[in-house]
Tab-separated table of C-alpha atoms in Angstrom:
chain	number	residue	atom	x	y	z
A	1231	MET	CA	94.680	122.419	82.456
A	1232	PRO	CA	97.617	120.589	80.527
A	1233	LEU	CA	100.516	119.188	81.823
A	1234	GLU	CA	103.739	119.727	81.472
A	1235	LYS	CA	106.919	117.128	80.556
A	1236	GLY	CA	107.375	115.871	83.907
A	1237	GLN	CA	104.214	116.447	85.743
A	1238	ILE	CA	101.382	114.299	87.076
A	1239	ARG	CA	97.951	115.648	88.828
A	1240	LEU	CA	96.803	114.476	91.671
A	1241	LEU	CA	93.718	114.144	93.122
A	1242	THR	CA	92.314	115.388	96.796
A	1243	LEU	CA	89.567	112.703	97.618
A	1244	ARG	CA	87.593	115.108	100.683
A	1245	GLN	CA	86.788	112.920	103.746
A	1246	GLY	CA	83.137	111.819	104.142
A	1247	SER	CA	81.642	109.893	107.063
A	1248	ASN	CA	78.434	108.499	105.393
A	1249	GLN	CA	78.942	106.240	102.267
A	1250	ASP	CA	75.856	108.043	100.754
A	1251	ASP	CA	77.835	111.610	100.981
A	1252	LEU	CA	78.287	112.918	98.042
A	1253	ILE	CA	81.794	111.989	96.670
A	1254	GLU	CA	83.963	115.061	96.160
A	1255	CYS	CA	87.136	115.467	94.986
A	1256	GLU	CA	89.871	118.366	93.510
A	1257	LEU	CA	92.812	118.187	91.071
A	1258	SER	CA	95.904	119.219	91.067
A	1259	SER	CA	99.210	119.381	88.985
A	1260	CYS	CA	102.850	118.942	90.417
A	1261	GLU	CA	106.095	117.678	89.232
A	1262	LEU	CA	106.413	113.969	89.734
A	1263	ASN	CA	109.849	114.228	91.077
A	1264	SER	CA	108.906	116.811	93.811
A	1265	ALA	CA	105.492	115.229	94.488
A	1266	PRO	CA	103.645	115.946	97.833
A	1267	ALA	CA	102.934	112.683	99.721
A	1268	TYR	CA	100.397	110.503	97.846
A	1269	GLU	CA	98.879	107.158	97.281
A	1270	ALA	CA	98.268	105.339	93.683
A	1271	LEU	CA	95.401	103.601	93.497
A	1272	SER	CA	95.189	100.229	91.237
A	1273	TYR	CA	92.012	98.699	90.146
A	1274	TYR	CA	90.018	96.861	87.749
A	1275	TRP	CA	88.360	99.237	85.581
A	1276	GLY	CA	85.350	97.034	84.798
A	1277	THR	CA	83.508	96.543	81.936
A	1278	THR	CA	80.511	99.229	82.757
A	1279	GLU	CA	79.797	102.591	80.884
A	1280	SER	CA	80.898	105.702	83.182
A	1281	ASP	CA	77.660	106.089	84.620
A	1282	ARG	CA	78.327	107.159	88.343
A	1283	VAL	CA	78.952	110.726	89.305
A	1284	ILE	CA	81.221	112.479	91.506
A	1285	SER	CA	81.827	115.749	91.742
A	1286	LEU	CA	85.324	117.108	90.610
A	1287	HIS	CA	85.790	121.063	91.505
A	1288	GLY	CA	82.176	121.154	91.968
A	1289	SER	CA	80.984	119.831	88.769
A	1290	GLN	CA	79.785	116.409	87.734
A	1291	PHE	CA	82.304	113.705	86.372
A	1292	ARG	CA	81.345	110.505	85.546
A	1293	VAL	CA	83.405	107.307	86.733
A	1294	ARG	CA	82.441	103.680	86.412
A	1295	ASP	CA	81.073	101.564	89.200
A	1296	ASP	CA	84.176	99.629	89.727
A	1297	LEU	CA	86.233	102.800	90.795
A	1298	TYR	CA	83.037	104.516	92.451
A	1299	LYS	CA	83.094	101.870	95.297
A	1300	ALA	CA	86.490	102.074	95.485
A	1301	LEU	CA	86.324	106.087	96.324
A	1302	GLN	CA	83.395	105.164	98.631
A	1303	HIS	CA	85.409	102.724	100.614
A	1304	LEU	CA	89.157	104.254	100.413
A	1305	ARG	CA	87.308	107.965	101.414
A	1306	HIS	CA	88.314	108.683	105.310
A	1307	GLY	CA	85.971	109.984	107.864
A	1308	GLN	CA	87.595	112.627	109.044
A	1309	THR	CA	91.109	113.972	106.503
A	1310	SER	CA	91.251	114.197	102.962
A	1311	ARG	CA	93.133	111.668	101.105
A	1312	VAL	CA	95.795	112.320	98.265
A	1313	LEU	CA	95.668	109.757	95.350
A	1314	TRP	CA	96.974	109.168	91.819
A	1315	ILE	CA	94.226	107.443	89.874
A	1316	ASP	CA	94.871	106.774	86.170
A	1317	TRP	CA	91.021	107.274	85.399
A	1318	ILE	CA	90.724	110.768	86.726
A	1319	CYS	CA	94.271	112.281	86.490
A	1320	ILE	CA	94.786	111.416	82.966
A	1321	ASP	CA	92.623	113.520	80.687
A	1322	GLN	CA	91.425	110.091	78.967
A	1323	ARG	CA	90.636	112.774	75.591
A	1324	ASN	CA	94.147	113.168	75.284
A	1325	GLN	CA	95.987	110.235	73.316
A	1326	ALA	CA	99.304	112.076	73.860
A	1327	GLU	CA	98.947	112.584	77.320
A	1328	ILE	CA	97.982	109.209	77.727
A	1329	TYR	CA	101.053	107.700	76.125
A	1330	GLU	CA	103.065	110.314	78.297
A	1331	GLN	CA	101.431	109.122	81.637
A	1332	ILE	CA	101.629	105.755	80.946
A	1333	SER	CA	105.440	105.828	80.074
A	1334	GLN	CA	105.969	106.629	83.536
A	1335	LEU	CA	103.504	104.482	85.455
A	1336	GLY	CA	106.677	102.463	87.600
A	1337	GLU	CA	107.811	105.747	88.359
A	1338	ILE	CA	104.642	107.414	89.398
A	1339	CYS	CA	103.724	103.653	91.980
A	1340	ALA	CA	107.498	104.112	93.212
A	1341	LYS	CA	107.432	107.486	94.255
A	1342	ALA	CA	104.092	107.058	95.755
A	1343	GLU	CA	103.927	105.938	99.596
A	1344	THR	CA	101.731	102.826	98.994
A	1345	VAL	CA	99.765	101.424	95.887
A	1346	VAL	CA	96.433	100.548	97.404
A	1347	VAL	CA	94.673	97.562	95.314
A	1348	TYR	CA	90.943	97.840	95.141
A	1349	LEU	CA	89.774	94.163	94.689
A	1350	GLY	CA	85.857	94.863	94.551
A	1351	GLU	CA	83.291	94.593	96.447
A	1352	ALA	CA	83.231	92.372	99.953
A	1353	THR	CA	80.854	88.971	99.911
A	1354	ASP	CA	80.600	87.069	103.722
A	1355	ALA	CA	83.173	84.853	102.884
A	1356	THR	CA	85.430	87.122	102.139
A	1357	ASP	CA	84.582	89.182	104.960
A	1358	GLN	CA	85.673	86.026	107.170
A	1359	ALA	CA	88.687	85.474	105.274
A	1360	MET	CA	89.909	89.373	105.653
A	1361	ASP	CA	89.267	89.073	108.927
A	1362	TYR	CA	91.239	85.948	109.495
A	1363	LEU	CA	94.115	87.787	107.375
A	1364	MET	CA	94.087	90.816	109.755
A	1365	GLN	CA	94.564	88.420	112.841
A	1366	ILE	CA	97.340	87.052	111.174
A	1367	GLN	CA	98.418	90.601	110.454
A	1368	GLU	CA	97.929	92.015	114.191
A	1369	GLY	CA	100.695	88.937	115.381
A	1370	GLU	CA	98.206	86.423	116.443
A	1371	THR	CA	99.543	84.042	114.378
A	1372	SER	CA	100.166	81.745	117.811
A	1373	GLN	CA	96.267	81.271	117.885
A	1374	ILE	CA	95.850	81.129	114.414
A	1375	SER	CA	97.534	78.730	111.698
A	1376	PRO	CA	97.097	78.779	107.845
A	1377	GLY	CA	96.911	75.236	108.004
A	1378	ILE	CA	93.609	75.020	109.786
A	1379	MET	CA	91.666	77.440	107.736
A	1380	ASP	CA	87.714	76.556	107.814
A	1381	ASN	CA	85.856	76.155	104.880
A	1382	VAL	CA	84.507	79.861	104.852
A	1383	VAL	CA	87.790	81.318	105.276
A	1384	LEU	CA	89.641	78.915	102.496
A	1385	GLU	CA	86.365	79.743	99.899
A	1386	GLY	CA	86.847	83.892	101.253
A	1387	CYS	CA	90.636	83.727	100.472
A	1388	GLN	CA	89.969	81.831	96.857
A	1389	ASP	CA	87.369	84.122	95.907
A	1390	ILE	CA	89.468	87.505	97.133
A	1391	LEU	CA	92.898	86.158	94.960
A	1392	SER	CA	90.639	84.806	91.766
A	1393	ARG	CA	89.299	88.536	91.667
A	1394	PRO	CA	89.887	89.889	88.004
A	1395	TRP	CA	92.436	92.468	89.416
A	1396	PHE	CA	94.722	89.432	89.233
A	1397	GLN	CA	94.335	88.521	85.982
A	1398	ARG	CA	95.259	92.324	83.965
A	1399	ALA	CA	98.058	92.858	82.351
A	1400	TRP	CA	98.050	96.606	83.002
A	1401	ILE	CA	98.584	95.617	87.092
A	1402	LEU	CA	101.725	94.054	86.599
A	1403	GLN	CA	103.843	97.564	87.259
A	1404	ASP	CA	101.474	98.846	89.921
A	1405	ALA	CA	102.498	95.152	91.694
A	1406	PHE	CA	106.228	95.475	90.860
A	1407	TYR	CA	107.296	99.160	91.561
A	1408	ALA	CA	105.113	99.392	94.691
A	1409	ARG	CA	106.827	100.110	97.878
A	1410	ALA	CA	104.346	98.915	99.755
A	1411	ALA	CA	100.907	97.620	98.772
A	1412	VAL	CA	97.409	97.274	100.747
A	1413	LEU	CA	94.864	95.090	99.561
A	1414	HIS	CA	91.450	96.159	99.624
A	1415	CYS	CA	88.088	93.878	99.589
A	1416	GLY	CA	85.035	95.997	100.060
A	1417	SER	CA	85.979	97.961	103.470
A	1418	LYS	CA	88.521	95.768	104.858
A	1419	ALA	CA	92.460	95.621	103.714
A	1420	VAL	CA	95.502	93.688	104.498
A	1421	LEU	CA	98.886	94.557	103.767
A	1422	SER	CA	100.126	92.213	100.475
A	1423	LYS	CA	102.843	90.433	102.484
A	1424	THR	CA	100.078	88.970	104.481
A	1425	MET	CA	98.278	87.449	101.660
A	1426	ILE	CA	101.732	86.245	100.191
A	1427	TYR	CA	102.336	84.570	103.594
A	1428	ILE	CA	98.655	82.954	103.321
A	1429	SER	CA	98.896	82.143	99.718
A	1430	LYS	CA	101.855	80.045	100.022
A	1431	SER	CA	99.895	77.388	102.606
A	1432	ILE	CA	97.236	77.051	100.023
A	1433	PRO	CA	99.414	76.848	97.120
A	1434	ASP	CA	97.031	74.113	95.308
A	1435	LYS	CA	93.750	76.603	95.508
A	1436	ILE	CA	95.739	79.677	93.880
A	1437	ASP	CA	95.482	80.505	90.082
A	1438	PRO	CA	99.002	80.224	89.260
A	1439	LEU	CA	98.322	83.848	87.558
A	1440	SER	CA	97.696	85.601	90.859
A	1441	GLN	CA	100.293	83.451	92.397
A	1442	HIS	CA	102.990	85.381	89.743
A	1443	VAL	CA	101.158	88.549	90.458
A	1444	LEU	CA	101.594	88.089	94.547
A	1445	ASN	CA	105.563	87.132	93.850
A	1446	LEU	CA	106.497	90.236	91.916
A	1447	MET	CA	104.760	92.422	95.272
A	1448	PRO	CA	106.290	93.636	98.200
A	1449	GLY	CA	106.250	91.130	100.714
A	1450	SER	CA	107.641	88.739	98.318
A	1451	ARG	CA	110.922	89.837	98.759
A	1452	GLY	CA	113.204	91.639	101.999
A	1453	ASP	CA	112.086	94.836	103.306
A	1454	ASP	CA	115.216	96.199	102.100
A	1455	GLU	CA	115.496	94.508	98.780
A	1456	ALA	CA	114.711	96.529	95.672
A	1457	ALA	CA	112.852	94.847	93.168
A	1458	SER	CA	114.719	92.827	90.375
A	1459	LYS	CA	113.948	93.400	86.977
A	1460	ILE	CA	112.855	90.196	85.169
A	1461	PRO	CA	114.161	89.146	81.620
A	1462	LEU	CA	111.567	89.947	78.522
A	1463	TYR	CA	111.122	85.896	77.842
A	1464	ASP	CA	110.393	84.863	81.512
A	1465	LEU	CA	107.718	87.990	81.972
A	1466	LEU	CA	105.754	86.426	78.658
A	1467	GLN	CA	105.934	83.151	79.687
A	1468	ARG	CA	104.566	83.794	83.418
A	1469	PHE	CA	101.883	86.041	82.319
A	1470	ARG	CA	100.660	85.337	78.778
A	1471	PHE	CA	97.617	84.181	80.048
A	1472	SER	CA	96.981	88.025	81.438
A	1473	LYS	CA	93.811	89.743	80.345
A	1474	ALA	CA	93.787	92.935	77.893
A	1475	THR	CA	91.460	94.296	75.545
A	1476	ASP	CA	94.132	94.748	73.275
A	1477	GLN	CA	96.142	91.850	73.063
A	1478	ARG	CA	99.473	93.961	71.968
A	1479	ASP	CA	99.160	95.310	76.008
A	1480	LYS	CA	100.221	91.596	77.081
A	1481	ILE	CA	103.964	92.739	75.581
A	1482	TYR	CA	103.483	96.492	76.398
A	1483	ALA	CA	102.516	96.227	79.969
A	1484	VAL	CA	105.541	94.427	80.798
A	1485	LEU	CA	107.984	96.513	79.194
A	1486	GLY	CA	108.616	98.460	82.135
A	1487	ILE	CA	110.139	95.758	84.620
A	1488	VAL	CA	111.955	94.311	81.786
A	1489	GLY	CA	116.217	93.889	83.063
A	1490	PHE	CA	117.586	93.988	79.988
A	1491	GLU	CA	117.426	95.636	76.854
A	1492	PRO	CA	119.629	94.661	73.890
A	1493	PRO	CA	120.087	97.445	72.107
A	1494	LYS	CA	119.349	96.762	68.815
A	1495	SER	CA	115.786	96.107	69.731
A	1496	ILE	CA	114.479	98.611	72.199
A	1497	ILE	CA	110.749	97.880	72.111
A	1498	LEU	CA	108.272	100.813	72.765
A	1499	PRO	CA	104.829	101.109	73.631
A	1500	ASP	CA	103.070	101.990	69.724
A	1501	TYR	CA	99.719	101.630	68.787
A	1502	SER	CA	100.524	102.163	65.136
A	1503	MET	CA	102.171	98.669	65.297
A	1504	SER	CA	100.642	95.987	63.880
A	1505	GLN	CA	100.398	92.977	65.989
A	1506	LYS	CA	102.704	91.185	63.427
A	1507	ASP	CA	105.326	93.776	63.486
A	1508	LEU	CA	105.036	93.529	67.290
A	1509	MET	CA	105.838	89.933	66.897
A	1510	ARG	CA	108.869	90.955	64.996
A	1511	ALA	CA	109.846	93.413	67.521
A	1512	VAL	CA	109.917	90.914	70.382
A	1513	LEU	CA	111.633	88.079	68.136
A	1514	ALA	CA	113.961	90.480	67.642
A	1515	HIS	CA	114.951	91.592	71.186
A	1516	LEU	CA	114.892	87.597	72.247
A	1517	CYS	CA	117.310	86.572	69.164
A	1518	PHE	CA	119.633	90.025	69.743
A	1519	CYS	CA	119.428	90.854	66.298
A	1520	GLU	CA	117.760	93.862	64.033
A	1521	PRO	CA	113.967	93.574	63.673
A	1522	SER	CA	114.682	93.694	59.960
A	1523	SER	CA	116.125	90.014	59.762
A	1524	VAL	CA	112.889	88.568	61.519
A	1525	PRO	CA	110.758	86.755	58.962
A	1526	GLU	CA	107.052	87.229	59.250
A	1527	PRO	CA	105.848	84.951	61.736
A	1528	PRO	CA	103.282	82.331	61.205
A	1529	TYR	CA	100.883	83.278	63.928
A	1530	GLU	CA	97.429	85.493	63.496
A	1531	THR	CA	97.443	86.813	66.898
A	1532	ILE	CA	99.753	87.752	70.250
A	1533	ASP	CA	98.161	85.067	72.143
A	1534	GLU	CA	98.731	82.360	69.286
A	1535	PHE	CA	102.257	83.695	69.414
A	1536	LEU	CA	102.968	83.870	73.117
A	1537	ALA	CA	101.398	80.175	73.360
A	1538	ASN	CA	104.582	79.030	70.663
A	1539	LEU	CA	107.532	80.665	72.486
A	1540	ASP	CA	108.610	77.405	74.040
A	1541	PRO	CA	111.038	77.184	72.013
A	1542	ILE	CA	110.899	79.723	69.498
A	1543	ASP	CA	110.263	78.036	65.970
A	1544	ASN	CA	113.583	76.748	64.411
A	1545	ASP	CA	111.985	77.881	60.832
A	1546	ILE	CA	112.035	81.390	62.427
A	1547	LEU	CA	115.713	81.340	63.583
A	1548	LYS	CA	116.746	79.681	60.299
A	1549	LYS	CA	115.714	82.723	58.520
A	1550	MET	CA	117.497	84.945	60.885
A	1551	PHE	CA	120.623	83.376	61.177
A	1552	GLU	CA	120.821	83.351	57.319
A	1553	THR	CA	119.786	86.911	56.719
A	1554	SER	CA	120.833	89.270	60.097
A	1555	ARG	CA	124.007	91.275	59.521
A	1556	ASP	CA	124.179	92.058	63.396
A	1557	ILE	CA	122.464	89.160	65.056
A	1558	ASP	CA	124.596	88.718	68.421
A	1559	LEU	CA	125.273	84.220	68.352
A	1560	VAL	CA	127.155	84.590	71.818
A	1561	SER	CA	124.486	86.274	73.628
A	1562	LEU	CA	121.390	84.621	72.175
A	1563	LEU	CA	123.318	81.434	73.435
A	1564	ARG	CA	124.171	82.698	76.410
A	1565	HIS	CA	120.993	84.093	77.812
A	1566	GLY	CA	118.401	82.079	75.080
A	1567	SER	CA	119.362	78.588	75.961
A	1568	HIS	CA	116.479	78.016	77.044
A	1569	TYR	CA	114.036	79.431	74.420
A	1570	ILE	CA	116.175	78.200	71.350
A	1571	SER	CA	117.011	74.502	70.564
A	1572	ILE	CA	120.324	74.591	68.603
A	1573	ASP	CA	120.937	71.916	66.081
A	1574	ARG	CA	122.688	71.021	62.936
A	1575	SER	CA	120.149	72.960	60.805
A	1576	LEU	CA	121.056	76.320	62.551
A	1577	VAL	CA	124.408	75.579	62.030
A	1578	GLU	CA	123.765	75.534	58.354
A	1579	ALA	CA	121.411	78.236	57.947
A	1580	ALA	CA	124.448	80.470	59.848
A	1581	GLY	CA	126.906	79.409	57.515
A	1582	ARG	CA	124.654	80.408	54.550
A	1583	ASN	CA	124.406	84.140	55.925
A	1584	LYS	CA	126.418	86.285	53.177
A	1585	THR	CA	127.769	88.520	55.756
A	1586	LYS	CA	129.326	86.369	57.961
A	1587	GLY	CA	128.498	82.847	57.282
A	1588	ASP	CA	131.588	81.188	58.037
A	1589	GLU	CA	132.600	82.796	61.487
A	1590	MET	CA	128.912	82.747	62.578
A	1591	ALA	CA	128.537	79.276	61.861
A	1592	LYS	CA	131.550	78.701	64.327
A	1593	ILE	CA	129.437	79.491	67.398
A	1594	PRO	CA	126.139	77.128	67.242
A	1595	ARG	CA	128.374	74.617	66.031
A	1596	ALA	CA	130.663	74.843	69.263
A	1597	ALA	CA	127.282	74.990	71.250
A	1598	ILE	CA	126.805	71.686	69.921
A	1599	ASP	CA	130.039	70.015	70.726
A	1600	SER	CA	130.227	71.571	73.894
A	1601	LYS	CA	126.387	69.674	74.710
A	1602	ARG	CA	127.703	66.428	73.381
A	1603	SER	CA	131.134	66.777	75.841
A	1604	ALA	CA	128.732	67.202	78.910
A	1605	VAL	CA	126.905	64.174	78.271
A	1606	PRO	CA	128.180	61.151	80.426
A	1607	THR	CA	128.922	58.121	78.296
A	1608	SER	CA	127.876	55.155	79.942
A	1609	PRO	CA	130.264	53.087	81.312
A	1610	GLU	CA	131.256	49.859	79.026
A	1611	VAL	CA	130.071	46.002	80.147
A	1612	SER	CA	132.697	43.840	80.780
């Protein structure tokens, strides 16, 4: 059943009281803006082939092991459950549909009652950690303090927060747009705000990337506070170590939560774009100019590019200052002062711009003079 524009599919997961019962599901389509109540599943796809079988409309449908186990644990014993699950609700054979659905991923997660995060199978340590977290969540904090966790609970918390889900680039929108989020490990679950609470007591035990993901989730802000979008540069710095099968996804996966897009350089996911051209598009966005004025970056991969953005190479900036017809230097200096390093070579490069050299050169020159005047002078010694 092909989707019309603005539609999504939802999966009805039928009840099952025995974990070994056949997993039975049906799909239906609806308008996203008038969808019935549903939950969105966020999970790590895994690396195995699709060799587990569920029943979809009475026919066999193959899923990967990680999704199969998630469905086993998420199935209710007495009632059906309505879910949005990318692998099943998007026709994976239809590239146009994949692009259309992924482009509205943020809205799908935002309209879900809850984003259900499945982190994988439990261990003895993670079960003890989840029991501990559930006691905190249920209000027993007077008896249980995060500061006195035993070694097994600490091991379990570290295991949970190092699961592959936290490392993947494409989960960032799920985390950011969730109105409510529940984290499942095996058969046990806690609210994201409980996981955030416990993470604050063991900051030196948590991978910084996992902490950045938690900081996007409900519970990291006030209950009535909307998620505030984030500048592209900050997102690229925080999440440059995220993992993606295609390195371009380290950029594409954060576009939906970017807070400000200069109209000259809006970036859209485009898998026909080379890594080099995508680097140029990012540089144009960060530097408030048109992509055509960005020289070819001296990097071979997105990973290498992201590792060299702090600050942006002045050789690249000089060529942009010399050739751009539309660069907005005022906005660049206002918003990009933490990722560019203005010096005399950039003033000279701006002065060589054939379109408006003298006018352009005044802007970085004034920025340098302003910095100099702001530096306190040492008192004279008599």
